[in-house]
């Protein structure tokens, strides 16, 4: 893979600081969004691959994540608010339209962008969307984290102290991402989980059916929190979407060549098409 330029930037939205990284250059923009509680750095390998193929990639830490501000008010966190932050990023960088995508939380946020500002979305690159079939597993996975951060905050603070002591340069990349994900402060973590799970998880099925942007939806087998059935259902709802089944939950992390190639081809196809304004409606 060829070397690409990387630049860190920041902007302010509704009084809060958000940080991002740009990879590569040009006007074929791609925005990649992380999973819940994870940092934007999780998409560094894919961003570097896409940038090496001539795309201009931006990874963003949404509010409450990574190196962006982490307020402790649950009312500041929602999928719609995250979508607004992505549109604000496009405005900040002067991006007319981009392929927008992400993993889990990032996939759902991308759907919000496609609904709120369809004319800004050239395509959707969605991995592990969280929809109807993931509700129970999502509650089981994140309710204990909400409980711990609210009622046993010392446990979260202690874990943070331990993980911050580990030099990231001495551990494998994905171990570092796991350590960054565990680097949480109790009050902001509780606020983020509360705001996300007690709000709208994703646009309604009716709204999703009106998304005209081309989409590539990646689902994983044997993943209870992100069932492949949700990804397949989403691909079936949108009129110009394709479903790609990963070989395993870890394929895009451990052996990314196949999915990286499919993603790069998809992004190229999106920019080969003529961009037209799209209206989703409510």
Coordinates of C-alpha atoms in Angstrom, one line a residue:
X1 CA 0.0 0.0 0.0
X2 CA 1.3 3.5 -0.9
X3 CA 1.9 6.1 1.8
X4 CA -0.8 8.7 2.2
X5 CA -0.8 12.1 3.9
X6 CA -2.6 12.3 7.3
X7 CA -3.8 15.5 9.0
X8 CA -5.6 16.0 12.3
X9 CA -8.2 18.7 12.5
X10 CA -11.0 20.0 14.7
X11 CA -14.1 22.1 14.6
X12 CA -16.8 23.2 16.9
X13 CA -20.5 22.3 16.7
X14 CA -23.1 23.6 19.2
X15 CA -20.3 24.7 21.4
X16 CA -18.5 21.3 21.5
X17 CA -15.1 20.4 20.0
X18 CA -15.0 17.5 17.6
X19 CA -11.8 16.1 16.2
X20 CA -11.1 14.3 12.9
X21 CA -8.4 12.9 10.8
X22 CA -8.0 13.4 7.0
X23 CA -6.3 10.8 4.8
X24 CA -5.2 11.5 1.3
X25 CA -6.5 14.3 -0.9
X26 CA -8.8 15.1 -3.9
X27 CA -12.5 15.6 -4.2
X28 CA -13.7 12.0 -3.9
X29 CA -14.6 12.3 -0.2
X30 CA -15.4 9.4 2.2
X31 CA -16.5 9.9 5.8
X32 CA -16.0 6.9 8.1
X33 CA -17.7 6.7 11.6
X34 CA -16.7 4.5 14.5
X35 CA -18.7 2.1 16.7
X36 CA -20.2 2.9 20.0
X37 CA -17.6 4.0 22.7
X38 CA -14.8 3.3 20.1
X39 CA -12.4 5.9 18.8
X40 CA -12.2 7.0 15.2
X41 CA -8.8 5.3 15.0
X42 CA -10.6 2.0 14.5
X43 CA -11.0 3.0 10.9
X44 CA -7.4 3.9 10.3
X45 CA -6.6 0.7 8.3
X46 CA -9.6 1.1 5.9
X47 CA -9.0 4.9 5.7
X48 CA -5.4 4.4 4.6
X49 CA -6.5 1.7 2.1
X50 CA -9.1 4.0 0.5
X51 CA -6.8 6.9 0.5
X52 CA -4.1 4.9 -1.3
X53 CA -6.8 4.3 -4.0
X54 CA -7.2 8.0 -4.6
X55 CA -10.0 8.8 -2.2
X56 CA -10.0 11.6 0.3
X57 CA -11.1 10.1 3.6
X58 CA -12.1 11.6 6.9
X59 CA -12.6 9.8 10.2
X60 CA -14.5 11.6 12.9
X61 CA -14.8 11.2 16.6
X62 CA -18.5 11.8 17.3
X63 CA -19.4 13.7 20.5
X64 CA -18.6 11.6 23.6
X65 CA -16.0 9.5 21.8
X66 CA -12.3 9.4 21.2
X67 CA -10.6 12.8 21.4
X68 CA -13.8 14.8 20.9
X69 CA -15.5 16.5 23.9
X70 CA -17.4 14.3 26.3
X71 CA -20.2 16.2 28.0
X72 CA -22.2 14.4 30.7
X73 CA -25.7 15.5 29.6
X74 CA -27.7 12.6 28.1
X75 CA -29.8 15.1 26.1
X76 CA -26.8 15.8 23.9
X77 CA -26.5 12.3 22.6
X78 CA -28.8 10.8 20.0
X79 CA -28.5 9.3 16.5
X80 CA -30.0 12.4 15.0
X81 CA -27.5 14.6 16.8
X82 CA -24.7 12.5 15.6
X83 CA -26.0 12.8 12.0
X84 CA -26.1 16.6 12.5
X85 CA -22.4 16.5 13.5
X86 CA -21.5 14.7 10.3
X87 CA -23.3 17.3 8.2
X88 CA -21.5 20.0 10.2
X89 CA -18.2 18.2 9.3
X90 CA -19.1 18.3 5.6
X91 CA -19.9 22.0 5.9
X92 CA -16.6 22.7 7.8
X93 CA -14.5 21.0 5.1
X94 CA -16.6 22.4 2.2
X95 CA -17.6 18.9 1.1
X96 CA -20.5 19.0 -1.4
X97 CA -21.2 15.3 -1.1
X98 CA -19.4 12.2 0.2
X99 CA -19.7 8.5 0.6
X100 CA -20.7 8.2 4.3
X101 CA -20.3 5.0 6.2
X102 CA -19.3 3.3 9.4
X103 CA -19.6 0.4 11.8
X104 CA -22.5 -0.2 14.2
X105 CA -23.2 3.2 15.7
X106 CA -21.4 4.6 12.7
X107 CA -23.7 2.7 10.3
X108 CA -26.8 4.0 12.0
X109 CA -25.5 7.5 12.1
X110 CA -24.8 7.3 8.3
X111 CA -28.5 6.4 7.8
X112 CA -29.4 9.5 9.7
X113 CA -27.2 11.6 7.4
X114 CA -28.9 10.1 4.4
X115 CA -32.3 11.0 5.7
X116 CA -31.5 14.5 6.9
X117 CA -29.3 15.6 4.0
X118 CA -29.7 13.1 1.1
X119 CA -28.2 15.5 -1.4
X120 CA -24.9 15.3 0.5
X121 CA -24.6 11.5 0.4
X122 CA -23.1 9.9 -2.7
X123 CA -23.3 6.4 -1.2
X124 CA -23.5 4.5 2.1
X125 CA -20.9 2.0 3.3
X126 CA -22.6 0.3 6.2
X127 CA -21.1 -2.4 8.5
X128 CA -23.1 -4.1 11.2
X129 CA -26.2 -1.8 11.4
X130 CA -28.2 -2.1 14.6
X131 CA -31.9 -2.5 13.8
X132 CA -34.9 -4.6 15.0
X133 CA -33.2 -7.9 15.5
X134 CA -30.5 -6.5 17.7
X135 CA -32.7 -4.8 20.4
X136 CA -32.5 -7.5 23.1
X137 CA -28.8 -8.3 22.7
X138 CA -28.0 -4.6 22.7
X139 CA -29.8 -4.1 26.0
X140 CA -28.0 -7.1 27.5
X141 CA -24.7 -5.8 26.3
X142 CA -24.9 -2.1 27.3
X143 CA -27.2 -2.1 30.3
X144 CA -24.5 -3.4 32.6
X145 CA -22.2 -0.7 31.3
X146 CA -24.8 1.9 32.0
X147 CA -25.4 0.5 35.5
X148 CA -21.7 0.4 36.3
X149 CA -21.1 3.9 35.1
X150 CA -24.1 5.3 37.1
X151 CA -23.9 3.3 40.3
X152 CA -20.3 1.9 40.5
X153 CA -18.3 4.7 38.8
X154 CA -15.1 3.7 40.6
X155 CA -15.0 0.5 38.5
X156 CA -15.0 2.5 35.3
X157 CA -12.5 5.0 36.6
X158 CA -10.2 2.2 37.8
X159 CA -10.4 0.5 34.4
X160 CA -9.5 3.7 32.7
X161 CA -6.5 4.2 35.0
X162 CA -5.2 0.7 34.1
X163 CA -5.8 1.0 30.3
X164 CA -4.2 4.5 30.1
X165 CA -1.0 3.1 31.6
X166 CA -0.4 0.8 28.7
X167 CA 1.7 2.4 25.9
X168 CA -0.2 2.0 22.7
X169 CA 2.9 1.6 20.6
X170 CA 3.8 -1.6 22.4
X171 CA 0.7 -3.5 21.7
X172 CA -1.0 -4.8 18.5
X173 CA -3.2 -2.3 16.7
X174 CA -6.5 -3.8 17.7
X175 CA -5.4 -4.3 21.2
X176 CA -4.8 -0.6 21.3
X177 CA -8.3 0.1 20.0
X178 CA -9.7 -2.1 22.7
X179 CA -7.7 -0.2 25.3
X180 CA -8.9 3.1 23.9
X181 CA -12.5 1.8 24.0
X182 CA -12.1 1.1 27.7
X183 CA -10.6 4.5 28.3
X184 CA -13.9 6.0 29.6
X185 CA -15.0 8.5 32.2
X186 CA -18.1 7.3 34.2
X187 CA -20.4 10.3 33.7
X188 CA -19.9 10.9 30.0
X189 CA -20.1 7.2 29.3
X190 CA -23.4 6.9 31.2
X191 CA -24.8 9.9 29.4
X192 CA -23.8 8.6 25.9
X193 CA -25.3 5.1 26.5
X194 CA -28.5 6.6 28.1
X195 CA -29.0 9.1 25.3
X196 CA -28.5 6.6 22.5
X197 CA -30.6 3.7 23.8
X198 CA -33.5 5.8 25.0
X199 CA -33.8 7.7 21.7
X200 CA -34.3 6.7 18.1
X201 CA -31.8 3.9 17.2
X202 CA -32.2 4.4 13.5
X203 CA -34.6 6.0 10.9
X204 CA -37.9 4.1 10.6
X205 CA -38.3 1.4 7.9
X206 CA -40.5 3.7 5.9
X207 CA -37.7 6.3 5.9
X208 CA -35.1 3.8 5.0
X209 CA -37.1 2.6 2.0
X210 CA -36.9 6.1 0.6
X211 CA -33.1 6.4 0.7
X212 CA -32.0 6.5 -2.9
X213 CA -28.2 6.6 -2.4
X214 CA -26.4 3.4 -3.5
X215 CA -25.4 1.3 -0.5
X216 CA -23.1 -1.6 0.4
X217 CA -24.3 -3.3 3.6
X218 CA -21.9 -5.7 5.4
X219 CA -23.3 -8.2 7.8
X220 CA -21.5 -10.7 10.1
X221 CA -22.6 -14.3 10.9
X222 CA -22.9 -15.3 14.5
X223 CA -23.0 -11.8 15.9
X224 CA -25.9 -11.4 18.3
X225 CA -25.5 -7.6 18.8
X226 CA -25.3 -7.0 15.1
X227 CA -27.3 -9.8 13.5
X228 CA -26.6 -10.4 9.8
X229 CA -30.4 -10.5 9.5
X230 CA -30.5 -6.7 10.2
X231 CA -27.9 -6.0 7.5
X232 CA -29.8 -8.2 5.0
X233 CA -33.1 -6.6 5.9
X234 CA -31.6 -3.1 5.5
X235 CA -30.2 -4.0 2.1
X236 CA -33.6 -5.3 1.1
X237 CA -35.4 -2.1 2.2
X238 CA -33.3 0.4 0.2
X239 CA -33.8 0.4 -3.5
X240 CA -30.1 0.6 -4.6
X241 CA -28.4 -1.5 -2.0
X242 CA -26.3 -4.7 -2.0
X243 CA -25.7 -7.1 0.9
X244 CA -22.3 -8.5 1.5
X245 CA -21.8 -11.3 4.1
X246 CA -18.5 -11.3 5.9
X247 CA -16.9 -14.7 6.4
X248 CA -16.7 -14.0 10.2
X249 CA -17.0 -11.3 12.8
X250 CA -13.2 -10.7 12.6
X251 CA -12.7 -10.8 8.8
X252 CA -12.5 -7.1 8.3
X253 CA -10.2 -6.8 11.3
X254 CA -7.9 -9.8 10.8
X255 CA -8.0 -10.4 7.0
X256 CA -9.3 -7.2 5.5
X257 CA -8.2 -7.7 1.9
X258 CA -11.5 -9.0 0.4
X259 CA -13.7 -6.4 2.1
X260 CA -11.3 -3.6 1.6
X261 CA -11.3 -4.4 -2.1
X262 CA -15.1 -4.5 -2.2
X263 CA -15.4 -1.2 -0.3
X264 CA -12.9 0.5 -2.6
X265 CA -14.7 -0.7 -5.7
X266 CA -18.0 0.4 -4.2
X267 CA -16.7 3.9 -3.5
X268 CA -15.3 4.2 -7.0
X269 CA -18.7 3.2 -8.4
X270 CA -20.4 5.9 -6.4
X271 CA -18.2 8.6 -7.8
X272 CA -18.5 7.3 -11.3
X273 CA -22.3 8.0 -11.1
X274 CA -23.7 11.4 -11.8
X275 CA -24.7 13.0 -8.5
X276 CA -28.4 14.1 -8.4
X277 CA -30.3 15.7 -5.5
X278 CA -32.4 13.1 -3.6
X279 CA -35.3 13.7 -1.4
X280 CA -36.2 11.2 1.4
X281 CA -39.0 12.8 3.2
X282 CA -40.4 11.8 6.6

